[in-house]
Amino acid sequence: MKDLKMFELIYVSTAANRMTKDNLQSILMESMRHNLDHDITGILLYDQGSFCQVLEGEKKAVLSIFKKIKKDKRHMNIITVSEKDIQYREFSAWSMRFINLDFYDREMIKGYQDISGSRMNWAEINASLAKSILMQFKSM
Ligand SMILES: Cc1cc2nc3c(=O)[nH]c(=O)nc-3n(C[C@H](O)[C@H](O)[C@H](O)COP(=O)(O)O)c2cc1C
């Protein structure tokens, strides 16, 4: 289905502390509840202390939640990788899908090692690589 005036924002950040399963779970619970109410969808990826998130929805809603997310003390070094209008949502099935890369084989993720050998330096990622990595989780 085509959504009119959709907006997509991708950012990366660094967890402020070591994230426990419970920490991650509560971020996800808050996100899913709020995102459902505001018709926001996306994926939150966690990779050994780094986050990469795509948020999609109505522009005002996405920018407003991103403003909140940026103030969240549970992460820092928030870098906006991409923000743009889109024709339709890619992740419409999820109010927020959570992916912890520890449970995946990183070697199977295309582009994962492009930046710095075996371990991704998320802070250096560009828009097309970030999108392509996130897109791989649509079908994984
Ligand atoms: C990495 C990360 C991703 C987050 N993603 C979302 C999200 O997609 N949606 C959301 O509502 N909150 C998300 N949050 C939580 C918000 O920062 C905020 O705590 C939450 O919206 C509750 O805000 P409130 O206390 O004003 O209701 C995220 C937090 C972190 C650290």
JSON list of C-alpha atoms and ligand atoms in Angstrom, two decimals:
[
{"chain": "A", "resi": 1, "resn": "MET", "atom": "CA", "xyz": [0.00, 0.00, 0.00]},
{"chain": "A", "resi": 2, "resn": "LYS", "atom": "CA", "xyz": [1.27, 3.45, -0.84]},
{"chain": "A", "resi": 3, "resn": "ASP", "atom": "CA", "xyz": [1.50, 5.91, 2.03]},
{"chain": "A", "resi": 4, "resn": "LEU", "atom": "CA", "xyz": [1.54, 9.53, 1.03]},
{"chain": "A", "resi": 5, "resn": "LYS", "atom": "CA", "xyz": [4.14, 11.92, 2.44]},
{"chain": "A", "resi": 6, "resn": "MET", "atom": "CA", "xyz": [6.11, 9.30, 4.26]},
{"chain": "A", "resi": 7, "resn": "PHE", "atom": "CA", "xyz": [9.44, 10.14, 5.82]},
{"chain": "A", "resi": 8, "resn": "GLU", "atom": "CA", "xyz": [12.39, 7.95, 6.73]},
{"chain": "A", "resi": 9, "resn": "LEU", "atom": "CA", "xyz": [15.15, 8.69, 9.20]},
{"chain": "A", "resi": 10, "resn": "ILE", "atom": "CA", "xyz": [18.16, 6.51, 9.92]},
{"chain": "A", "resi": 11, "resn": "TYR", "atom": "CA", "xyz": [20.59, 7.21, 12.74]},
{"chain": "A", "resi": 12, "resn": "VAL", "atom": "CA", "xyz": [23.38, 5.43, 14.55]},
{"chain": "A", "resi": 13, "resn": "SER", "atom": "CA", "xyz": [24.38, 5.84, 18.20]},
{"chain": "A", "resi": 14, "resn": "THR", "atom": "CA", "xyz": [26.45, 4.34, 20.98]},
{"chain": "A", "resi": 15, "resn": "ALA", "atom": "CA", "xyz": [24.96, 2.78, 24.09]},
{"chain": "A", "resi": 16, "resn": "ALA", "atom": "CA", "xyz": [25.90, 4.80, 27.18]},
{"chain": "A", "resi": 17, "resn": "ASN", "atom": "CA", "xyz": [26.38, 1.65, 29.25]},
{"chain": "A", "resi": 18, "resn": "ARG", "atom": "CA", "xyz": [26.59, -2.02, 28.65]},
{"chain": "A", "resi": 19, "resn": "MET", "atom": "CA", "xyz": [23.06, -2.99, 27.65]},
{"chain": "A", "resi": 20, "resn": "THR", "atom": "CA", "xyz": [21.51, -5.94, 29.45]},
{"chain": "A", "resi": 21, "resn": "LYS", "atom": "CA", "xyz": [18.70, -7.99, 27.99]},
{"chain": "A", "resi": 22, "resn": "ASP", "atom": "CA", "xyz": [16.32, -6.11, 30.31]},
{"chain": "A", "resi": 23, "resn": "ASN", "atom": "CA", "xyz": [17.62, -2.70, 29.22]},
{"chain": "A", "resi": 24, "resn": "LEU", "atom": "CA", "xyz": [17.07, -3.59, 25.58]},
{"chain": "A", "resi": 25, "resn": "GLN", "atom": "CA", "xyz": [13.69, -5.09, 26.35]},
{"chain": "A", "resi": 26, "resn": "SER", "atom": "CA", "xyz": [12.44, -1.93, 28.02]},
{"chain": "A", "resi": 27, "resn": "ILE", "atom": "CA", "xyz": [13.61, 0.28, 25.14]},
{"chain": "A", "resi": 28, "resn": "LEU", "atom": "CA", "xyz": [11.76, -2.01, 22.79]},
{"chain": "A", "resi": 29, "resn": "MET", "atom": "CA", "xyz": [8.57, -2.06, 24.87]},
{"chain": "A", "resi": 30, "resn": "GLU", "atom": "CA", "xyz": [8.48, 1.75, 25.11]},
{"chain": "A", "resi": 31, "resn": "SER", "atom": "CA", "xyz": [9.18, 2.03, 21.41]},
{"chain": "A", "resi": 32, "resn": "MET", "atom": "CA", "xyz": [6.53, -0.39, 20.30]},
{"chain": "A", "resi": 33, "resn": "ARG", "atom": "CA", "xyz": [3.86, 1.22, 22.44]},
{"chain": "A", "resi": 34, "resn": "HIS", "atom": "CA", "xyz": [4.65, 4.76, 21.35]},
{"chain": "A", "resi": 35, "resn": "ASN", "atom": "CA", "xyz": [5.22, 3.87, 17.71]},
{"chain": "A", "resi": 36, "resn": "LEU", "atom": "CA", "xyz": [1.92, 2.04, 17.44]},
{"chain": "A", "resi": 37, "resn": "ASP", "atom": "CA", "xyz": [0.13, 5.11, 18.76]},
{"chain": "A", "resi": 38, "resn": "HIS", "atom": "CA", "xyz": [1.93, 7.37, 16.29]},
{"chain": "A", "resi": 39, "resn": "ASP", "atom": "CA", "xyz": [1.95, 5.08, 13.26]},
{"chain": "A", "resi": 40, "resn": "ILE", "atom": "CA", "xyz": [5.73, 4.81, 13.23]},
{"chain": "A", "resi": 41, "resn": "THR", "atom": "CA", "xyz": [7.43, 1.67, 11.97]},
{"chain": "A", "resi": 42, "resn": "GLY", "atom": "CA", "xyz": [11.03, 0.51, 11.65]},
{"chain": "A", "resi": 43, "resn": "ILE", "atom": "CA", "xyz": [13.89, -1.59, 12.88]},
{"chain": "A", "resi": 44, "resn": "LEU", "atom": "CA", "xyz": [16.24, -1.11, 15.78]},
{"chain": "A", "resi": 45, "resn": "LEU", "atom": "CA", "xyz": [19.49, -2.96, 15.34]},
{"chain": "A", "resi": 46, "resn": "TYR", "atom": "CA", "xyz": [21.92, -3.50, 18.20]},
{"chain": "A", "resi": 47, "resn": "ASP", "atom": "CA", "xyz": [25.50, -4.53, 17.59]},
{"chain": "A", "resi": 48, "resn": "GLN", "atom": "CA", "xyz": [27.80, -4.79, 20.61]},
{"chain": "A", "resi": 49, "resn": "GLY", "atom": "CA", "xyz": [27.17, -1.34, 22.02]},
{"chain": "A", "resi": 50, "resn": "SER", "atom": "CA", "xyz": [26.03, 0.37, 18.83]},
{"chain": "A", "resi": 51, "resn": "PHE", "atom": "CA", "xyz": [22.52, 1.11, 17.68]},
{"chain": "A", "resi": 52, "resn": "CYS", "atom": "CA", "xyz": [21.31, 1.67, 14.14]},
{"chain": "A", "resi": 53, "resn": "GLN", "atom": "CA", "xyz": [17.66, 2.55, 13.78]},
{"chain": "A", "resi": 54, "resn": "VAL", "atom": "CA", "xyz": [15.34, 3.32, 10.93]},
{"chain": "A", "resi": 55, "resn": "LEU", "atom": "CA", "xyz": [12.16, 5.21, 11.73]},
{"chain": "A", "resi": 56, "resn": "GLU", "atom": "CA", "xyz": [9.44, 5.69, 9.15]},
{"chain": "A", "resi": 57, "resn": "GLY", "atom": "CA", "xyz": [6.09, 7.41, 9.29]},
{"chain": "A", "resi": 58, "resn": "GLU", "atom": "CA", "xyz": [4.56, 10.81, 8.91]},
{"chain": "A", "resi": 59, "resn": "LYS", "atom": "CA", "xyz": [7.35, 13.40, 8.89]},
{"chain": "A", "resi": 60, "resn": "LYS", "atom": "CA", "xyz": [6.13, 15.31, 11.94]},
{"chain": "A", "resi": 61, "resn": "ALA", "atom": "CA", "xyz": [5.74, 12.10, 13.96]},
{"chain": "A", "resi": 62, "resn": "VAL", "atom": "CA", "xyz": [9.19, 10.80, 13.00]},
{"chain": "A", "resi": 63, "resn": "LEU", "atom": "CA", "xyz": [10.94, 14.09, 13.77]},
{"chain": "A", "resi": 64, "resn": "SER", "atom": "CA", "xyz": [9.11, 14.42, 17.04]},
{"chain": "A", "resi": 65, "resn": "ILE", "atom": "CA", "xyz": [10.09, 10.96, 18.29]},
{"chain": "A", "resi": 66, "resn": "PHE", "atom": "CA", "xyz": [13.64, 11.45, 17.06]},
{"chain": "A", "resi": 67, "resn": "LYS", "atom": "CA", "xyz": [13.85, 14.62, 19.15]},
{"chain": "A", "resi": 68, "resn": "LYS", "atom": "CA", "xyz": [12.95, 12.53, 22.20]},
{"chain": "A", "resi": 69, "resn": "ILE", "atom": "CA", "xyz": [15.28, 9.70, 21.26]},
{"chain": "A", "resi": 70, "resn": "LYS", "atom": "CA", "xyz": [18.18, 12.17, 20.93]},
{"chain": "A", "resi": 71, "resn": "LYS", "atom": "CA", "xyz": [17.65, 13.26, 24.54]},
{"chain": "A", "resi": 72, "resn": "ASP", "atom": "CA", "xyz": [17.63, 9.72, 25.86]},
{"chain": "A", "resi": 73, "resn": "LYS", "atom": "CA", "xyz": [20.55, 9.18, 28.23]},
{"chain": "A", "resi": 74, "resn": "ARG", "atom": "CA", "xyz": [20.78, 5.50, 27.44]},
{"chain": "A", "resi": 75, "resn": "HIS", "atom": "CA", "xyz": [22.77, 6.29, 24.32]},
{"chain": "A", "resi": 76, "resn": "MET", "atom": "CA", "xyz": [25.07, 8.98, 22.96]},
{"chain": "A", "resi": 77, "resn": "ASN", "atom": "CA", "xyz": [27.04, 10.05, 19.84]},
{"chain": "A", "resi": 78, "resn": "ILE", "atom": "CA", "xyz": [23.81, 10.13, 17.87]},
{"chain": "A", "resi": 79, "resn": "ILE", "atom": "CA", "xyz": [24.56, 10.64, 14.20]},
{"chain": "A", "resi": 80, "resn": "THR", "atom": "CA", "xyz": [21.82, 11.15, 11.63]},
{"chain": "A", "resi": 81, "resn": "VAL", "atom": "CA", "xyz": [22.81, 9.00, 8.68]},
{"chain": "A", "resi": 82, "resn": "SER", "atom": "CA", "xyz": [19.90, 9.83, 6.40]},
{"chain": "A", "resi": 83, "resn": "GLU", "atom": "CA", "xyz": [16.57, 11.65, 6.41]},
{"chain": "A", "resi": 84, "resn": "LYS", "atom": "CA", "xyz": [14.32, 11.85, 3.40]},
{"chain": "A", "resi": 85, "resn": "ASP", "atom": "CA", "xyz": [10.82, 11.65, 1.99]},
{"chain": "A", "resi": 86, "resn": "ILE", "atom": "CA", "xyz": [9.87, 8.18, 0.83]},
{"chain": "A", "resi": 87, "resn": "GLN", "atom": "CA", "xyz": [7.07, 6.79, -1.33]},
{"chain": "A", "resi": 88, "resn": "TYR", "atom": "CA", "xyz": [6.18, 3.89, 0.92]},
{"chain": "A", "resi": 89, "resn": "ARG", "atom": "CA", "xyz": [7.28, 2.12, 4.09]},
{"chain": "A", "resi": 90, "resn": "GLU", "atom": "CA", "xyz": [9.73, -0.75, 3.93]},
{"chain": "A", "resi": 91, "resn": "PHE", "atom": "CA", "xyz": [9.07, -1.98, 7.45]},
{"chain": "A", "resi": 92, "resn": "SER", "atom": "CA", "xyz": [5.32, -1.64, 7.69]},
{"chain": "A", "resi": 93, "resn": "ALA", "atom": "CA", "xyz": [5.03, -4.99, 9.46]},
{"chain": "A", "resi": 94, "resn": "TRP", "atom": "CA", "xyz": [6.80, -3.76, 12.59]},
{"chain": "A", "resi": 95, "resn": "SER", "atom": "CA", "xyz": [6.04, -0.95, 15.03]},
{"chain": "A", "resi": 96, "resn": "MET", "atom": "CA", "xyz": [9.68, -1.57, 15.91]},
{"chain": "A", "resi": 97, "resn": "ARG", "atom": "CA", "xyz": [11.48, -4.76, 15.09]},
{"chain": "A", "resi": 98, "resn": "PHE", "atom": "CA", "xyz": [14.45, -5.42, 17.33]},
{"chain": "A", "resi": 99, "resn": "ILE", "atom": "CA", "xyz": [17.53, -7.20, 16.02]},
{"chain": "A", "resi": 100, "resn": "ASN", "atom": "CA", "xyz": [20.45, -8.05, 18.26]},
{"chain": "A", "resi": 101, "resn": "LEU", "atom": "CA", "xyz": [23.27, -8.98, 15.89]},
{"chain": "A", "resi": 102, "resn": "ASP", "atom": "CA", "xyz": [24.71, -11.33, 18.52]},
{"chain": "A", "resi": 103, "resn": "PHE", "atom": "CA", "xyz": [22.02, -13.77, 17.43]},
{"chain": "A", "resi": 104, "resn": "TYR", "atom": "CA", "xyz": [22.97, -13.60, 13.76]},
{"chain": "A", "resi": 105, "resn": "ASP", "atom": "CA", "xyz": [25.96, -14.67, 11.79]},
{"chain": "A", "resi": 106, "resn": "ARG", "atom": "CA", "xyz": [27.61, -11.37, 10.96]},
{"chain": "A", "resi": 107, "resn": "GLU", "atom": "CA", "xyz": [29.36, -12.94, 8.00]},
{"chain": "A", "resi": 108, "resn": "MET", "atom": "CA", "xyz": [25.98, -13.47, 6.41]},
{"chain": "A", "resi": 109, "resn": "ILE", "atom": "CA", "xyz": [25.18, -9.75, 6.46]},
{"chain": "A", "resi": 110, "resn": "LYS", "atom": "CA", "xyz": [26.15, -8.22, 3.14]},
{"chain": "A", "resi": 111, "resn": "GLY", "atom": "CA", "xyz": [28.22, -5.08, 3.55]},
{"chain": "A", "resi": 112, "resn": "TYR", "atom": "CA", "xyz": [28.83, -5.61, 7.27]},
{"chain": "A", "resi": 113, "resn": "GLN", "atom": "CA", "xyz": [32.60, -5.81, 6.86]},
{"chain": "A", "resi": 114, "resn": "ASP", "atom": "CA", "xyz": [32.93, -3.16, 4.19]},
{"chain": "A", "resi": 115, "resn": "ILE", "atom": "CA", "xyz": [33.96, -0.43, 6.55]},
{"chain": "A", "resi": 116, "resn": "SER", "atom": "CA", "xyz": [36.57, -1.73, 8.94]},
{"chain": "A", "resi": 117, "resn": "GLY", "atom": "CA", "xyz": [37.25, -5.38, 8.47]},
{"chain": "A", "resi": 118, "resn": "SER", "atom": "CA", "xyz": [35.66, -7.77, 10.90]},
{"chain": "A", "resi": 119, "resn": "ARG", "atom": "CA", "xyz": [33.91, -5.28, 13.14]},
{"chain": "A", "resi": 120, "resn": "MET", "atom": "CA", "xyz": [31.61, -2.60, 11.87]},
{"chain": "A", "resi": 121, "resn": "ASN", "atom": "CA", "xyz": [32.37, 0.95, 12.82]},
{"chain": "A", "resi": 122, "resn": "TRP", "atom": "CA", "xyz": [28.78, 2.14, 12.87]},
{"chain": "A", "resi": 123, "resn": "ALA", "atom": "CA", "xyz": [29.75, 5.79, 13.33]},
{"chain": "A", "resi": 124, "resn": "GLU", "atom": "CA", "xyz": [31.28, 5.80, 9.85]},
{"chain": "A", "resi": 125, "resn": "ILE", "atom": "CA", "xyz": [28.43, 4.17, 8.00]},
{"chain": "A", "resi": 126, "resn": "ASN", "atom": "CA", "xyz": [26.85, 5.93, 5.03]},
{"chain": "A", "resi": 127, "resn": "ALA", "atom": "CA", "xyz": [23.19, 6.14, 4.08]},
{"chain": "A", "resi": 128, "resn": "SER", "atom": "CA", "xyz": [23.16, 3.49, 1.39]},
{"chain": "A", "resi": 129, "resn": "LEU", "atom": "CA", "xyz": [25.07, 0.89, 3.40]},
{"chain": "A", "resi": 130, "resn": "ALA", "atom": "CA", "xyz": [22.92, 1.49, 6.48]},
{"chain": "A", "resi": 131, "resn": "LYS", "atom": "CA", "xyz": [19.75, 1.09, 4.43]},
{"chain": "A", "resi": 132, "resn": "SER", "atom": "CA", "xyz": [21.05, -2.00, 2.70]},
{"chain": "A", "resi": 133, "resn": "ILE", "atom": "CA", "xyz": [21.99, -3.66, 6.01]},
{"chain": "A", "resi": 134, "resn": "LEU", "atom": "CA", "xyz": [18.62, -2.80, 7.57]},
{"chain": "A", "resi": 135, "resn": "MET", "atom": "CA", "xyz": [16.79, -4.05, 4.48]},
{"chain": "A", "resi": 136, "resn": "GLN", "atom": "CA", "xyz": [18.38, -7.47, 4.85]},
{"chain": "A", "resi": 137, "resn": "PHE", "atom": "CA", "xyz": [16.39, -7.93, 8.05]},
{"chain": "A", "resi": 138, "resn": "LYS", "atom": "CA", "xyz": [13.11, -7.62, 6.22]},
{"chain": "A", "resi": 139, "resn": "SER", "atom": "CA", "xyz": [13.50, -11.22, 5.22]},
{"chain": "A", "resi": 140, "resn": "MET", "atom": "CA", "xyz": [15.80, -12.65, 7.92]},
{"chain": "B", "resi": 1, "resn": "LIG", "atom": "C1", "xyz": [18.35, 3.35, 20.96]},
{"chain": "B", "resi": 1, "resn": "LIG", "atom": "C2", "xyz": [16.99, 3.83, 21.35]},
{"chain": "B", "resi": 1, "resn": "LIG", "atom": "C3", "xyz": [15.93, 3.71, 20.45]},
{"chain": "B", "resi": 1, "resn": "LIG", "atom": "C4", "xyz": [14.66, 4.16, 20.79]},
{"chain": "B", "resi": 1, "resn": "LIG", "atom": "N1", "xyz": [13.65, 4.04, 19.88]},
{"chain": "B", "resi": 1, "resn": "LIG", "atom": "C5", "xyz": [12.43, 4.51, 20.20]},
{"chain": "B", "resi": 1, "resn": "LIG", "atom": "C6", "xyz": [11.34, 4.43, 19.27]},
{"chain": "B", "resi": 1, "resn": "LIG", "atom": "O1", "xyz": [11.46, 3.92, 18.15]},
{"chain": "B", "resi": 1, "resn": "LIG", "atom": "N2", "xyz": [10.15, 4.92, 19.67]},
{"chain": "B", "resi": 1, "resn": "LIG", "atom": "C7", "xyz": [9.95, 5.45, 20.90]},
{"chain": "B", "resi": 1, "resn": "LIG", "atom": "O2", "xyz": [8.85, 5.87, 21.20]},
{"chain": "B", "resi": 1, "resn": "LIG", "atom": "N3", "xyz": [10.94, 5.54, 21.79]},
{"chain": "B", "resi": 1, "resn": "LIG", "atom": "C8", "xyz": [12.17, 5.07, 21.47]},
{"chain": "B", "resi": 1, "resn": "LIG", "atom": "N4", "xyz": [13.17, 5.15, 22.41]},
{"chain": "B", "resi": 1, "resn": "LIG", "atom": "C9", "xyz": [12.85, 5.64, 23.75]},
{"chain": "B", "resi": 1, "resn": "LIG", "atom": "C10", "xyz": [12.71, 7.16, 23.80]},
{"chain": "B", "resi": 1, "resn": "LIG", "atom": "O3", "xyz": [14.00, 7.73, 23.82]},
{"chain": "B", "resi": 1, "resn": "LIG", "atom": "C11", "xyz": [11.90, 7.59, 25.02]},
{"chain": "B", "resi": 1, "resn": "LIG", "atom": "O4", "xyz": [12.49, 7.09, 26.17]},
{"chain": "B", "resi": 1, "resn": "LIG", "atom": "C12", "xyz": [10.48, 7.04, 24.95]},
{"chain": "B", "resi": 1, "resn": "LIG", "atom": "O5", "xyz": [9.87, 7.51, 23.78]},
{"chain": "B", "resi": 1, "resn": "LIG", "atom": "C13", "xyz": [9.63, 7.42, 26.16]},
{"chain": "B", "resi": 1, "resn": "LIG", "atom": "O6", "xyz": [9.49, 8.79, 26.22]},
{"chain": "B", "resi": 1, "resn": "LIG", "atom": "P1", "xyz": [8.53, 9.47, 27.31]},
{"chain": "B", "resi": 1, "resn": "LIG", "atom": "O7", "xyz": [9.09, 9.11, 28.64]},
{"chain": "B", "resi": 1, "resn": "LIG", "atom": "O8", "xyz": [8.58, 10.91, 27.00]},
{"chain": "B", "resi": 1, "resn": "LIG", "atom": "O9", "xyz": [7.15, 8.87, 27.09]},
{"chain": "B", "resi": 1, "resn": "LIG", "atom": "C14", "xyz": [14.44, 4.72, 22.07]},
{"chain": "B", "resi": 1, "resn": "LIG", "atom": "C15", "xyz": [15.51, 4.84, 22.96]},
{"chain": "B", "resi": 1, "resn": "LIG", "atom": "C16", "xyz": [16.77, 4.40, 22.62]},
{"chain": "B", "resi": 1, "resn": "LIG", "atom": "C17", "xyz": [17.90, 4.52, 23.60]}
]
